[in-house]
Every structure is written in C-alpha cells, then in structure tokens.
Short mmCIF file of C-alpha atoms in Angstrom, two decimals:
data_model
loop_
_atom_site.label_atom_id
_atom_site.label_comp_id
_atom_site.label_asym_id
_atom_site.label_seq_id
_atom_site.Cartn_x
_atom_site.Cartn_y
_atom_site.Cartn_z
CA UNK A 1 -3.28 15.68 -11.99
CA UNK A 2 -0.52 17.42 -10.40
CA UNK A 3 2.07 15.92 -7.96
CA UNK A 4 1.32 17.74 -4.55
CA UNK A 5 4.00 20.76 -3.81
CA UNK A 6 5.33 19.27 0.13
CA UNK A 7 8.25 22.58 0.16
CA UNK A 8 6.79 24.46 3.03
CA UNK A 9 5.00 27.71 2.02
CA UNK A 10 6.85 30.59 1.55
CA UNK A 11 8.11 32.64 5.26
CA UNK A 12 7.52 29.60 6.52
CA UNK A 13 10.47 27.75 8.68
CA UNK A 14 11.90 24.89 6.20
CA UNK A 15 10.92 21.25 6.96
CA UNK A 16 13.83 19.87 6.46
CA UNK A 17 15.39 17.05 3.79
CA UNK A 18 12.86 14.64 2.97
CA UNK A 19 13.47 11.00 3.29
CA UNK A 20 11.92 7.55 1.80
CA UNK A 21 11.50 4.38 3.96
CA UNK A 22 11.02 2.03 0.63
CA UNK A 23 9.56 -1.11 1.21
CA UNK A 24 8.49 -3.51 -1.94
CA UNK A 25 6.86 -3.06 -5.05
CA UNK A 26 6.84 -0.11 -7.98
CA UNK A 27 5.29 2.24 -5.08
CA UNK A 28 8.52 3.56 -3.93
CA UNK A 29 10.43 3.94 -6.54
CA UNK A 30 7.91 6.27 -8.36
CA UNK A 31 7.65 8.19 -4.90
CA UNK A 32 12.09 8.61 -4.92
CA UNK A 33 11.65 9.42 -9.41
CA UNK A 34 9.26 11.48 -8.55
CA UNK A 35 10.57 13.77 -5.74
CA UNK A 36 13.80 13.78 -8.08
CA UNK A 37 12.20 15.19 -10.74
CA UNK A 38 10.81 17.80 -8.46
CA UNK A 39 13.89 18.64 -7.22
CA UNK A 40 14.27 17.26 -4.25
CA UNK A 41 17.15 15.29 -2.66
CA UNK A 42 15.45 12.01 -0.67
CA UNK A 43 17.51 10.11 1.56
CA UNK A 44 16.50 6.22 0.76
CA UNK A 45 16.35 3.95 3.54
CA UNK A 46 16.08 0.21 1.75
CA UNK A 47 13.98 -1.97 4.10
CA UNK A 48 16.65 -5.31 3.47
CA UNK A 49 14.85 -8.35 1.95
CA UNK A 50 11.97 -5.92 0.60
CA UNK A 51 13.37 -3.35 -2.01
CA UNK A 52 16.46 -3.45 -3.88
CA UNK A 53 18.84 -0.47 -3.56
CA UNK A 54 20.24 -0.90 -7.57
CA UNK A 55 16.24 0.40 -7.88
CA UNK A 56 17.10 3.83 -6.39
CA UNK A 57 20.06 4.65 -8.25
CA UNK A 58 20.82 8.42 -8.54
CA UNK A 59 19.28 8.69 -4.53
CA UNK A 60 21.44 8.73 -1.66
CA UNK A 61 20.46 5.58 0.21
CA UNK A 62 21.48 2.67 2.67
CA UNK A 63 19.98 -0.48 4.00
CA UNK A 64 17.74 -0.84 6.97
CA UNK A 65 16.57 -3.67 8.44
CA UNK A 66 12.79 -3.77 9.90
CA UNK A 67 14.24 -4.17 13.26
CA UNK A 68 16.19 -1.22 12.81
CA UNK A 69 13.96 1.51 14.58
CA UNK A 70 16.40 3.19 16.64
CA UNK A 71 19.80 3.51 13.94
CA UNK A 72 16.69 4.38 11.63
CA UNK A 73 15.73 7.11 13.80
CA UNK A 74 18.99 8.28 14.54
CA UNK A 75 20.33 8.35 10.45
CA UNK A 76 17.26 10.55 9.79
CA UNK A 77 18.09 12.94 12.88
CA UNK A 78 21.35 13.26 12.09
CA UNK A 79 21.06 13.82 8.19
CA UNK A 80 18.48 16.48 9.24
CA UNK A 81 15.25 14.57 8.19
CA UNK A 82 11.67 16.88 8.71
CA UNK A 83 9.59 14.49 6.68
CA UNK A 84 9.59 10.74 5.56
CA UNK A 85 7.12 8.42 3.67
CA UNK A 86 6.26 5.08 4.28
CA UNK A 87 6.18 3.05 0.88
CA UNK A 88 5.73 0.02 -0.21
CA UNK A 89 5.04 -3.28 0.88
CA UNK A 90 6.40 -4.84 4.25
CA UNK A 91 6.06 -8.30 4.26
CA UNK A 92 7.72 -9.25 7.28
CA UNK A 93 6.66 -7.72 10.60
CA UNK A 94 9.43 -6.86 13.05
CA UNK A 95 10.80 -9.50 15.97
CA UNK A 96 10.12 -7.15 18.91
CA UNK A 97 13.13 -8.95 20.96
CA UNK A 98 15.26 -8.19 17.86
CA UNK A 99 14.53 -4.46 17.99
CA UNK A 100 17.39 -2.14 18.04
CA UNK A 101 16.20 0.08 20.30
CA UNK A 102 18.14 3.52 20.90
CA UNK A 103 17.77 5.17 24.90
CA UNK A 104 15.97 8.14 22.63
CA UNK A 105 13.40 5.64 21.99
CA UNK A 106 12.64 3.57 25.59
CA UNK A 107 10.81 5.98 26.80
CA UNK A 108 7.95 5.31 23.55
CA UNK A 109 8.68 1.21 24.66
CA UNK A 110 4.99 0.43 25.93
CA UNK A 111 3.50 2.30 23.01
CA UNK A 112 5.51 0.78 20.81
CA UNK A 113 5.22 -3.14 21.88
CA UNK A 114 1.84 -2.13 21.95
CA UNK A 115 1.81 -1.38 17.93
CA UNK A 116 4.35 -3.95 17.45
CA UNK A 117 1.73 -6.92 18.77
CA UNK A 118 -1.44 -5.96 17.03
CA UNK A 119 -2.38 -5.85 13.83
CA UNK A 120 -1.13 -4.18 10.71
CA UNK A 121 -3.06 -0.30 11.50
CA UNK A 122 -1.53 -0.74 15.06
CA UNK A 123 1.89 -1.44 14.11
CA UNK A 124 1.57 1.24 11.09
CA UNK A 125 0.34 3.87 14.22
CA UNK A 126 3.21 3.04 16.24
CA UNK A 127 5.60 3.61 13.76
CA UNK A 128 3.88 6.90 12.76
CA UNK A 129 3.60 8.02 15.99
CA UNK A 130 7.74 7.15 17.24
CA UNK A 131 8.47 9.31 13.65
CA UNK A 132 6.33 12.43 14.83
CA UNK A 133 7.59 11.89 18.66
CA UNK A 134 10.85 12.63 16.81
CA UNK A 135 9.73 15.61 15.18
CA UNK A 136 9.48 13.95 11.48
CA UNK A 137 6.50 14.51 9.91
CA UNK A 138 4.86 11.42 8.29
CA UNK A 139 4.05 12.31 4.66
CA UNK A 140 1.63 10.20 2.66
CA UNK A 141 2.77 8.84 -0.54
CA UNK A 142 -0.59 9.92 -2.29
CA UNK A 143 0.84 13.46 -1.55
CA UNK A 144 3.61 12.34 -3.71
CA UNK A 145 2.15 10.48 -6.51
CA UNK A 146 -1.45 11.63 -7.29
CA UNK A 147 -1.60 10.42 -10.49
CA UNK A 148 -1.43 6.67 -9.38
CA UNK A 149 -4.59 6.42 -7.32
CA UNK A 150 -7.54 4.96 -9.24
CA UNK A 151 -9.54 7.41 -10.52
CA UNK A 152 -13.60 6.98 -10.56
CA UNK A 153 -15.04 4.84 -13.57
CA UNK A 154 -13.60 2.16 -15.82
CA UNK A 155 -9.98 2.42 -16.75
CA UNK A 156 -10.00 -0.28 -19.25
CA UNK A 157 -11.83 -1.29 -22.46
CA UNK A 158 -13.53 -4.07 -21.08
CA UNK A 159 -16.58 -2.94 -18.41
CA UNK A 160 -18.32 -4.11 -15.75
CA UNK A 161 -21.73 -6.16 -16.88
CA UNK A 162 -24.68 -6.66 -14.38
CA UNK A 163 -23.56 -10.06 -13.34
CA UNK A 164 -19.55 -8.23 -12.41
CA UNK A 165 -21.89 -5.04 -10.65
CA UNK A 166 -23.92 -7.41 -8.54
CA UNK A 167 -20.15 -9.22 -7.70
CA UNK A 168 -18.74 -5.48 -6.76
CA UNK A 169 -21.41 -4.56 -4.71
CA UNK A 170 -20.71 -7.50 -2.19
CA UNK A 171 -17.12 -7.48 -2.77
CA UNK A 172 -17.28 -3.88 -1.30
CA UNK A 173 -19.27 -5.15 1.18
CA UNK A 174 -16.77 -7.92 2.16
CA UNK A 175 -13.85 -5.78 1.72
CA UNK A 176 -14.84 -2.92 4.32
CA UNK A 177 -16.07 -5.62 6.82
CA UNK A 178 -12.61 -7.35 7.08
CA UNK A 179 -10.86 -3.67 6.73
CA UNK A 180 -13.11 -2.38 9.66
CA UNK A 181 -11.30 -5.46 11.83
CA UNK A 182 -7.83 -5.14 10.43
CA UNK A 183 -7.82 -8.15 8.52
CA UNK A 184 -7.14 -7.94 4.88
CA UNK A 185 -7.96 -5.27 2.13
CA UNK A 186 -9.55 -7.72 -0.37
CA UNK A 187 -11.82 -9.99 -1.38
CA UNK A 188 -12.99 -12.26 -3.78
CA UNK A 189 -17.33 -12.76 -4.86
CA UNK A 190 -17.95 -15.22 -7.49
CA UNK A 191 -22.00 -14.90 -8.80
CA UNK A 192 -23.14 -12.41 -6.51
CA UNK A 193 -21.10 -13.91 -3.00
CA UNK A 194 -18.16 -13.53 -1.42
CA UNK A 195 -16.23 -17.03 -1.83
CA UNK A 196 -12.83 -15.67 0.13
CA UNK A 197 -11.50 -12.77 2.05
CA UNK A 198 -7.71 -11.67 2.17
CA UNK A 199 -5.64 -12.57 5.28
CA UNK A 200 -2.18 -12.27 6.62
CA UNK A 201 -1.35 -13.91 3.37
CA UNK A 202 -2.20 -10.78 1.02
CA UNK A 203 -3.46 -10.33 -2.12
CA UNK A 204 -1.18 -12.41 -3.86
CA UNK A 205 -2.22 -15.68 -1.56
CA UNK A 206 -6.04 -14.81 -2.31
CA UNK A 207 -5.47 -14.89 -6.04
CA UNK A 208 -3.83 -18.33 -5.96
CA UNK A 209 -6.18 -19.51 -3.17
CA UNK A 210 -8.84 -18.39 -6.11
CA UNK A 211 -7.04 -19.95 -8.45
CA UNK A 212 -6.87 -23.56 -6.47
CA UNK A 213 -10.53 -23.54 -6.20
CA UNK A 214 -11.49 -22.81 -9.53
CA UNK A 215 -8.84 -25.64 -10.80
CA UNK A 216 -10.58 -28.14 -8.11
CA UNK A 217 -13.91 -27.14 -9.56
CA UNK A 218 -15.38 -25.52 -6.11
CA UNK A 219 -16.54 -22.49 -8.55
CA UNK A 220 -19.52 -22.81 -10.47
CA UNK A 221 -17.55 -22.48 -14.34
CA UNK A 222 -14.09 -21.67 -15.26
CA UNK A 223 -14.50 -17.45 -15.58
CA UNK A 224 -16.16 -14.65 -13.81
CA UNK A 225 -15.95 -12.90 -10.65
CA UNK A 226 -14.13 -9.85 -9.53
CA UNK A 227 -11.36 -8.60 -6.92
CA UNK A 228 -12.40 -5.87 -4.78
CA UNK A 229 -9.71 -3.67 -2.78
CA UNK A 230 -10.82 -1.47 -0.81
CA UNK A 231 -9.18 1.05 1.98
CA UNK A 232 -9.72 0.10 5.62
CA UNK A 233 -12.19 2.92 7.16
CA UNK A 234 -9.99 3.45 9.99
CA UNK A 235 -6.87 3.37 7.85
CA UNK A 236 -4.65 6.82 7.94
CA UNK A 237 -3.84 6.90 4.61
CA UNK A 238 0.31 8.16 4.98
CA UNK A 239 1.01 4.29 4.91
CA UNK A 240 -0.07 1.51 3.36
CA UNK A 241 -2.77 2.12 0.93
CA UNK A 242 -4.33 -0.62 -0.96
CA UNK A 243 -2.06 -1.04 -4.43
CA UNK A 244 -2.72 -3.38 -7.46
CA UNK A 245 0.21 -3.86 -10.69
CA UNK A 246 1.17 -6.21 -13.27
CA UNK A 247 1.26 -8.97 -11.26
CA UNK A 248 -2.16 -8.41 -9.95
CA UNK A 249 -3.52 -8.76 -13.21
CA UNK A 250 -1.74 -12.25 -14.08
CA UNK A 251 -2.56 -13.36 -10.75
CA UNK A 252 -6.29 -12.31 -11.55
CA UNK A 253 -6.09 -13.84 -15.15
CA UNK A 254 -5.03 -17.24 -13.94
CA UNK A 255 -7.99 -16.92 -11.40
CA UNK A 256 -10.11 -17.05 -13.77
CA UNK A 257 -11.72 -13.49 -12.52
CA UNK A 258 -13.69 -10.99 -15.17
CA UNK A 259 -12.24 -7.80 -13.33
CA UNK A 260 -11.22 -5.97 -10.79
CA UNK A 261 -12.31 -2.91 -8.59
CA UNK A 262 -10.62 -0.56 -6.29
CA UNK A 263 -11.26 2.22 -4.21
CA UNK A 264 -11.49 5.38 -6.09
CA UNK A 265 -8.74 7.79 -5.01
CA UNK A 266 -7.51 5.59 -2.29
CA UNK A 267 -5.88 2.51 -3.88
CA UNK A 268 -2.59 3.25 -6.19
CA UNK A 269 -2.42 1.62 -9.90
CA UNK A 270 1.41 0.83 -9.71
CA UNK A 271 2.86 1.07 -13.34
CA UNK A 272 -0.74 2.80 -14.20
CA UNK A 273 -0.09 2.29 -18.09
CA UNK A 274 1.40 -1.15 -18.22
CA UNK A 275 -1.12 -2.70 -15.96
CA UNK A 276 -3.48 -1.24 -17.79
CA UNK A 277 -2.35 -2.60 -20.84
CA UNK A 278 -1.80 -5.95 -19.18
CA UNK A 279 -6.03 -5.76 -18.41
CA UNK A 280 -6.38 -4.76 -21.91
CA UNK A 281 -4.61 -7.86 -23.24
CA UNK A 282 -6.26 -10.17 -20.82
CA UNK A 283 -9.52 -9.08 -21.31
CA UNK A 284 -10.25 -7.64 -17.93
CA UNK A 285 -11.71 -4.59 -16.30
CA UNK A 286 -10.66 -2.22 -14.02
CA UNK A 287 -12.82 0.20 -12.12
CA UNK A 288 -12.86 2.58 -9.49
CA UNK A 289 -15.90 2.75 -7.47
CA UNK A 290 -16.31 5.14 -4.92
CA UNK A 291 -17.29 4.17 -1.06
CA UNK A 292 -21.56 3.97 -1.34
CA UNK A 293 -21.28 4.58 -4.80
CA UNK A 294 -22.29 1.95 -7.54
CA UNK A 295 -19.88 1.07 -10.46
#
C-alpha cells in the first residue's frame, strides 16, 4: 500500500513545513524516515524522557518537554509549521501547574485544564484542538505510514484454532467496553473469559500482570489465551492508535498467551517484519479482525 501524498493539491495554497511531535516507540521514527524519503523536511520535536533525538538523525530537531505547550507552539509558528503528527507513546501526562503557558495560549486555559484532567481521549482533544486553534493542522500518522496498520486475516504461520476464536470474540468484547470509557485498549481472555483489562499501566503492565498469574497458577495450564487491542470507538484516530512490536511479542511469550489480535486497519505493527518474525519464532499468531467481524 502506498504512503498517503499530505503536499496540498495542486493551485492549492501550500500547507506549510510539516513537523513531528515524537513520543516513544518505532512509531515515530518510521513517520520522520518516511516523510524523508518522500521528500519532505520534518521539524522533530523530541518529547524529553520519551524518544531519543540520536533516533532522528538526518531531521532537524530539538527537545521538548510535555509541559512545554506554549515554546512548543511558538517553535512551530515561527519555523512556519501548517501540519504536525502526534506519534508515539507518552507515558507521562503533563503537571498542569508546570505548564509553560504562552499569553497566545490563556485564552484556550479552561479548555485546556479541562483536557489536561480527564482521561487520555480528553487530554489527546485538547492538545488537538490548541494545535488547530493555532492554525496547524493535526495529521494522523496512519496518513503517513499505511503500510503498518494490521491488515485483515492472519499475518503469521501459526492461526487462530476454535478455542483462540472463542478467546477473540470476548477479548473484542472486553476491549471496546473499556475503550468506550477511556480506560485501556487491551485485554486479556484465557478459555473463553476475560481474566484482565489494560489500565493506566498499558499494555506492557497487562502482559506481566498475565504473566504473574499464570506463574502463581491462577490460570487453568501454563499456555493459551490471546491479547486483544482494539481502537477506542470514540478515538480520533490522528493520535494514539493502538500499536504492538517486538516487545509485545516477548511480553506475550512469557505470558504464556497462544496469540494475539488487533484491530484491522486501526492498530500499527511497529517493525511489521521483525515482529512478525519474532511471532514466527515463538510460535504465536497474529490476526487482524475487523470490528463485528469474526477471525
């Protein structure tokens, strides 16, 4: 599949330089390769403690913190920003007394503390909405890197049996329930239930939560059972899609899990082939199932 075109069409009046806001994980770094390759010139803003700047070599960049919102704002004004993505993972949710703010941006202050206090799709909205109030257009990552998302079916040698199908089905279930209340993205079913959601925690804390239980013998046997990921209904999808990657799979591994399932174009493979071949290795599947759709 081809990488979206995001150059405006042509007579139209140019967008502008197109900047990166590069949180953790392999996300944004294929996002910044990938823009490169196209031609582009992204301006990299490094969200400190998150993403390493050595990763975007070749990209102009500097460090941001996630307090940062006004010098943010104001670097991507006056570098002549039109566009931005939001990528990677965030792990730590800005201090609102520790927020730079700039006078530009008081006047979006209730909206913003608003955001700032809920949960993850409210602080993700407030962001989004402080980048458009500023006449930068939010673009999704998706747009970016197509290729990523999960496509429909099995990826992997191994496949789903009956006994993973019946554990998919109410993992989906599970999954859009929390997503619908901006909880988590994830969750676990072992024989046909759902034995633990995802929290604030993330995937990574599910898997070893998993991976306690099965080693204090609270799961029936030492193997089986799937992770589900699913997009939030509600979620707008220019931030914070659902992602798996190598680690994913170890973490799953050592959980003693038979697979794993994701939303079909909605959830990103990060490093598609290794993790793949990771699965392969370890004996697990992945699959993309589609929302209503059986694997």
């Amino acid at each position: 599949m081809a990488a979206t075109d995001l150059s405006p069409p042509a007579g139209a009046a140019p967008e502008g330089r197109i900047a990166v806001v590069a949180g953790g994980g392999a996300l944004p770094v294929a996002v910044v390769r990938t823009l490169v390759a196209k031609g582009e010139a992204p301006l990299v803003a490094v969200v400190a403690g998150e993403a390493t700047a050595a990763d975007f070599a070749g990209a102009e960049r500097f460090d941001v913190a996630v307090e940062d919102l006004g010098p943010l704002l104001a670097r991507l004004r006056k570098e002549g920003i039109g566009r931005v993505i939001l990528a990677g993972s965030i792990e730590r949710r800005p201090r609102l007394s520790a927020i730079r703010w700039s006078l530009r941006l008081l006047t979006s202050l209730p909206r913003a503390a608003a955001g700032l206090l809920g949960g993850d799709d409210g602080l993700l909205r407030a962001v989004i909405g402080l980048m458009e109030a500023n006449g930068i257009r939010v673009v999704g990552a998706h747009e970016v890197v197509p290729d990523l998302l999960a496509p429909r079916g099995v990826v992997t040698r191994a496949a789903p049996s009956a006994h993973d199908r019946r554990d998919i089905e109410a993992g989906v279930e599970a999954a859009r329930a929390i997503g619908r209340l901006d909880i988590g993205q994830a969750a676990i079913s072992v024989g046909g239930r759902v034995i633990a959601l995802e929290g604030i925690e993330g995937t990574d804390g599910l898997l070893e939560r998993t991976a306690g239980m099965r080693g204090h013998g609270r799961l029936a046997g030492k193997t089986g059972g799937v992770l589900v990921k699913c997009c939030k209904p509600q979620q707008d999808r220019r931030a914070d899609l659902p992602a798996i990657g190598p680690d994913t799979i170890g973490a799953a591994q050592a959980a003693g899990l038979a697979g794993i399932a994701l939303d079909a174009g909605s959830t990103f493979i990060l490093d598609f082939e290794r993790t793949v071949a990771l699965a392969d290795a370890a004996g697990l599947f992945i699959v993309g199932v589609e929302p209503g759709v059986r694997s």
